[in-house]
Amino acid sequence: MLKCFSRALYAAGRLTSKTAPISSTCRGLEQLRPALIAPCPPAVWPFTRTIWMLCSSGSTAGPRQGLLGSTRGTPHLSCGCGGLHTEGDKAFAEFLSDEIKEERKIQKHKSLPKMSGGWELELNGTEAKIVRHVGGEKISVSFNINNSIPPSFDEEETQDSQKNPDNEPEIVSTPNFVVEVTKQATNQSLVFDCHFPEDEVGHGEEEEESDIFTIREVSFQPTGESDWKETSYTLTTDSLDWALYDHLMDFLADRGVDNTFADELVELSTALEHQEYIKFLEELNRFVKCN
Amino acid sequence: MSIALRNLQRVVPLRRARLRKDVETLRQIMGIQKFDLGFICVDDQRIKHINKKYRHMSIPTDVLSFPFYEDLKAGDLPNATHQDECNLGDIFLGVEFIYRQCQVQTEDFYETLTVVAAHGICHLLGYRHRTEQEWKQMFQKESQVLEEYNRCTGLKLQPLTKNHFS
């Protein structure tokens, strides 16, 4: 009954650039070989590709000649980068340029939104960590924007958005996040593995009955260690006493991790995800164009 | 059986453990521990939407009850034979509305939530207040429950239906 929006990724039609078959150049090269040298199997010939090799239609008749014909999108080599530059690549680069322009147009935040409550942001690629200090405690929340956009399961809505692009659902990034609470006097942190239930993401007509975010697991971990100890007892909340669960939620709320925080985290994550998506498209464009 | 508590709003900071404890006390007083109960805390916007959808009243309110047993006679407990049937239903608490009212009337928020929750549970048990007779019956039940609650806690809570019926 609950709705969830997802990114409608327009699949960029990647054109596979097939390398010219080595065997198609064999006949011409064979003609240059001294008669005493036995012809090598085509696959191991140590020749590098040349414009002549790629563009030559060769003297061979039959289907192979057609594969290299100019009517079949002859690849162009123009920059000496050692990569192919096909008509497909050109179309791909044009598509990417348009896509980047469109994405920039709809980008809500030119710079990342700030979290209220004195949280400081640290970024490492797709990973984000926000940290605040409250009364001798350090609270850090980390998340990764990769795979943070829930898949669409509302086909009707997706179809509507395809018919009318103005109705396109908003893309929202709802990453799992980890809250670490560290007390100064101890060398261990209390770690909460939290997530956004998928059914809360949408804003449909139905009554949504999931919490904004939920705690999935709780454990103690050594402070400052990136790898968690598998031997630490991990409390899973699936079968937990609800009263204990509520106390854990109140514990987080007292440290600034509440529903308002969760909303702001979604906003930050969505902006970061979009920023990284545009960066990826730009890098892809440069890679395809080779400049 | 258990109480499912959900907080879907961001407007009012809510102590979940406190609310659960208070509601759990009510449940014991009313002798309905074997039944599941759902409490969903929502803001004005959402309770107004639900109020409009189910009661055609486009205004925020304090509480809306959705009984699992719709034809239950007031005062009777459901005769649940299977575990799936041990469910009384869901109560939507308009916590933003209630909080605002508490500010105006300088009343304690959690005490008021308890009064509203007792009212909501009575509705799940078949009590209504559409006629004077129904209202009297419901008022009597709420009074009885809250008197016992007051005895346990030392508070002086009054029924929600004290001054009105509709």
Short mmCIF file of C-alpha atoms in Angstrom, two decimals, chain B residues 34-107:
data_model
loop_
_atom_site.label_atom_id
_atom_site.label_comp_id
_atom_site.label_asym_id
_atom_site.label_seq_id
_atom_site.Cartn_x
_atom_site.Cartn_y
_atom_site.Cartn_z
CA LYS B 34 -3.85 -10.32 25.30
CA PHE B 35 -4.67 -7.97 22.43
CA ASP B 36 -2.36 -6.12 20.04
CA LEU B 37 -2.76 -2.38 19.81
CA GLY B 38 -1.30 0.12 17.37
CA PHE B 39 -0.50 3.74 18.21
CA ILE B 40 0.55 5.99 15.35
CA CYS B 41 1.67 9.51 16.21
CA VAL B 42 1.04 11.98 13.40
CA ASP B 43 1.08 15.72 12.73
CA ASP B 44 -1.83 18.04 11.91
CA GLN B 45 -1.48 17.56 8.20
CA ARG B 46 -1.71 13.80 8.31
CA ILE B 47 -4.53 13.54 10.84
CA LYS B 48 -6.46 16.15 8.89
CA HIS B 49 -6.01 14.05 5.76
CA ILE B 50 -7.22 10.90 7.53
CA ASN B 51 -10.11 12.80 9.15
CA LYS B 52 -11.19 14.04 5.74
CA LYS B 53 -10.84 10.65 4.12
CA TYR B 54 -12.77 8.66 6.71
CA ARG B 55 -15.02 11.22 8.39
CA HIS B 56 -15.31 13.88 5.68
CA MET B 57 -14.05 16.47 8.14
CA SER B 58 -11.14 18.44 6.77
CA ILE B 59 -9.75 19.56 10.11
CA PRO B 60 -7.00 18.27 12.37
CA THR B 61 -8.12 16.47 15.51
CA ASP B 62 -6.67 14.78 18.58
CA VAL B 63 -7.49 11.11 18.04
CA LEU B 64 -8.93 8.74 15.44
CA SER B 65 -9.59 5.10 16.26
CA PHE B 66 -9.81 2.28 13.74
CA PRO B 67 -11.29 -0.75 15.52
CA PHE B 68 -10.43 -4.25 14.35
CA TYR B 69 -13.85 -5.33 15.63
CA GLU B 70 -16.26 -2.79 14.18
CA ASP B 71 -19.48 -4.20 15.64
CA LEU B 72 -18.29 -4.78 19.16
CA LYS B 73 -20.88 -4.03 21.84
CA ALA B 74 -19.62 -1.46 24.33
CA GLY B 75 -18.26 -3.22 27.39
CA ASP B 76 -17.67 -6.56 25.67
CA LEU B 77 -14.23 -7.93 24.93
CA PRO B 78 -13.72 -9.57 21.55
CA ASN B 79 -13.98 -13.34 21.53
CA ALA B 80 -10.72 -14.00 19.72
CA THR B 81 -10.08 -17.66 19.00
CA HIS B 82 -6.95 -17.36 16.85
CA GLN B 83 -3.83 -15.33 17.52
CA ASP B 84 -4.48 -13.27 14.37
CA GLU B 85 -7.72 -12.09 15.91
CA CYS B 86 -6.07 -10.86 19.11
CA ASN B 87 -5.97 -7.35 17.78
CA LEU B 88 -8.05 -4.37 18.81
CA GLY B 89 -7.00 -2.03 16.02
CA ASP B 90 -5.07 1.21 15.53
CA ILE B 91 -5.24 4.61 17.16
CA PHE B 92 -3.91 7.68 15.36
CA LEU B 93 -2.80 10.30 17.87
CA GLY B 94 -2.69 13.84 16.51
CA VAL B 95 0.29 14.76 18.69
CA GLU B 96 0.80 18.18 17.11
CA PHE B 97 -2.84 19.05 17.77
CA ILE B 98 -2.66 17.68 21.32
CA TYR B 99 0.62 19.48 22.02
CA ARG B 100 -0.85 22.79 20.86
CA GLN B 101 -3.92 22.30 23.05
CA CYS B 102 -1.70 21.55 26.02
CA GLN B 103 0.24 24.76 25.45
CA VAL B 104 -2.98 26.79 25.39
CA GLN B 105 -4.50 25.09 28.42
CA THR B 106 -1.16 24.69 30.25
CA GLU B 107 -1.62 20.98 30.65
#
